[in-house]
C-alpha cells in the first residue's frame, strides 16, 4: 500500500515549519517529507508530529536536487495528500545595487523551484488533496526596493490561482491556494535585510497566525489566503488605487 504523505519545502523554519506541525494535527500521514538545505533544522522536527518525519536536505535552486526529488517520488510512488511550497527568500535593496546572482537566485527558488515541485508532485495527488503556495502581500502590487522579490511573488499568485482553475476544469478535485501574508516574524529577515533600504514595517504577524488562516481558508474553498484585516484592507486598496499611487505611498513610508 502506498504511503500517505505530506511534502513541505522550506520546512526548516518559519511558515514552512509551522505548516509541518499544524497539518499533522489536522490530517493523518504516514510520513511528512520535510525539505530544506539545513539538515539539522529538519531533523529537529522529529518527535513534534504524529507522522514520521523524513528530513531531506536539498537545494531546490539546483536542477540536480530537483531531479533527486523527482526520483524519490518515482521510486516510492507515495500518495501526496498535501503539498506546501514554502521555500523562498528575498533581498531588500535597489535593483541596480543588488548583485545579479542574488536577483536570479530569488527567481530560481521562489518561482522555478515552486513550479517544478508542483509539476513533479501533481501526478501523485488525488481528488481532495491540497496545494499551498507561499506568496506575499507583495504579490498584489509592484514594490520598489523589493523589486524582484515582489515580482517573484506576483508570479506565485497568478500561477497558483490559474492552476486552481485548471485543476477544477479538469475534474481533478485538487485544490491550489496562494498564501499571501504581510510581514511575518521569521528568520526571513536575517537574509532579506542587508542595510537600511527598508525601515518601515507597519505590523508583524506570527507564522502560526498565517498558517491557521491558510488552513481555514482552504476548508472554505478559497484560492487566496490573506492573514489579518489590516493586510486584507491593503490588498483592497491596491485594487482600487492606481499602482503609481500605491508605489508612491510605499516610497514615502520608506523615506525614498
Short mmCIF file of N, CA and C in Angstrom, two decimals, residues 8 14 16 20 26 35 62 80 93 100-101 105 131 133 136 140 155 166-167 181 191 216 220 224 234 236 253:
data_model
loop_
_atom_site.label_atom_id
_atom_site.label_comp_id
_atom_site.label_asym_id
_atom_site.label_seq_id
_atom_site.Cartn_x
_atom_site.Cartn_y
_atom_site.Cartn_z
N UNK A 8 6.60 19.25 2.44
CA UNK A 8 6.73 20.67 2.82
C UNK A 8 8.14 21.13 2.48
N UNK A 14 10.21 29.06 10.15
CA UNK A 14 9.14 29.96 9.75
C UNK A 14 7.84 29.28 9.36
N UNK A 16 7.00 27.42 6.80
CA UNK A 16 7.10 26.02 6.42
C UNK A 16 7.12 25.09 7.61
N UNK A 20 4.24 22.12 8.94
CA UNK A 20 4.50 20.72 9.26
C UNK A 20 3.71 20.30 10.49
N UNK A 26 -4.15 18.12 11.84
CA UNK A 26 -5.43 18.06 11.14
C UNK A 26 -5.61 16.80 10.30
N UNK A 35 11.65 19.34 3.49
CA UNK A 35 12.74 19.64 2.55
C UNK A 35 13.29 21.04 2.81
N UNK A 62 18.82 24.16 -7.42
CA UNK A 62 19.73 23.38 -8.26
C UNK A 62 18.96 22.26 -8.97
N UNK A 80 0.51 11.86 -2.19
CA UNK A 80 0.81 13.15 -1.57
C UNK A 80 -0.53 13.86 -1.29
N UNK A 93 16.80 45.75 -1.46
CA UNK A 93 17.85 46.62 -1.99
C UNK A 93 17.39 47.15 -3.35
N UNK A 100 23.52 40.65 -9.46
CA UNK A 100 22.65 39.92 -10.37
C UNK A 100 22.42 38.49 -9.89
N UNK A 101 23.45 37.87 -9.35
CA UNK A 101 23.28 36.48 -8.91
C UNK A 101 22.22 36.35 -7.82
N UNK A 105 18.83 34.22 -8.24
CA UNK A 105 18.62 33.17 -7.25
C UNK A 105 17.21 33.25 -6.66
N UNK A 131 -2.80 21.94 -2.22
CA UNK A 131 -1.51 22.57 -2.51
C UNK A 131 -1.53 23.99 -1.93
N UNK A 133 0.74 27.39 -1.78
CA UNK A 133 1.87 28.08 -2.39
C UNK A 133 2.09 29.39 -1.62
N UNK A 136 2.91 36.44 -1.01
CA UNK A 136 3.22 37.58 -0.15
C UNK A 136 2.21 38.68 -0.41
N UNK A 140 0.51 41.50 -4.79
CA UNK A 140 -0.60 42.28 -5.31
C UNK A 140 -0.20 43.63 -5.89
N UNK A 155 4.19 36.39 -9.44
CA UNK A 155 4.15 35.17 -10.25
C UNK A 155 3.47 34.04 -9.50
N UNK A 166 -7.53 25.44 -13.53
CA UNK A 166 -7.25 24.34 -14.44
C UNK A 166 -7.58 22.99 -13.80
N UNK A 167 -7.17 22.80 -12.56
CA UNK A 167 -7.43 21.53 -11.87
C UNK A 167 -8.92 21.30 -11.69
N UNK A 181 0.80 36.46 2.97
CA UNK A 181 0.85 37.22 4.21
C UNK A 181 1.57 38.56 4.05
N UNK A 191 18.18 37.23 6.19
CA UNK A 191 18.77 37.23 4.85
C UNK A 191 18.30 38.42 4.02
N UNK A 216 -7.73 27.32 7.42
CA UNK A 216 -9.16 27.66 7.46
C UNK A 216 -9.67 28.08 6.09
N UNK A 220 -12.60 26.57 3.34
CA UNK A 220 -13.69 27.41 2.83
C UNK A 220 -13.70 27.48 1.30
N UNK A 224 -7.07 32.17 -2.48
CA UNK A 224 -6.08 33.08 -1.92
C UNK A 224 -6.35 33.23 -0.43
N UNK A 234 -5.19 46.46 2.86
CA UNK A 234 -4.15 46.90 1.94
C UNK A 234 -4.33 46.28 0.56
N UNK A 236 -7.12 45.38 -0.77
CA UNK A 236 -8.25 46.07 -1.40
C UNK A 236 -7.81 47.41 -1.98
N UNK A 253 6.63 55.92 2.77
CA UNK A 253 6.76 55.17 4.04
C UNK A 253 8.22 54.79 4.29
#
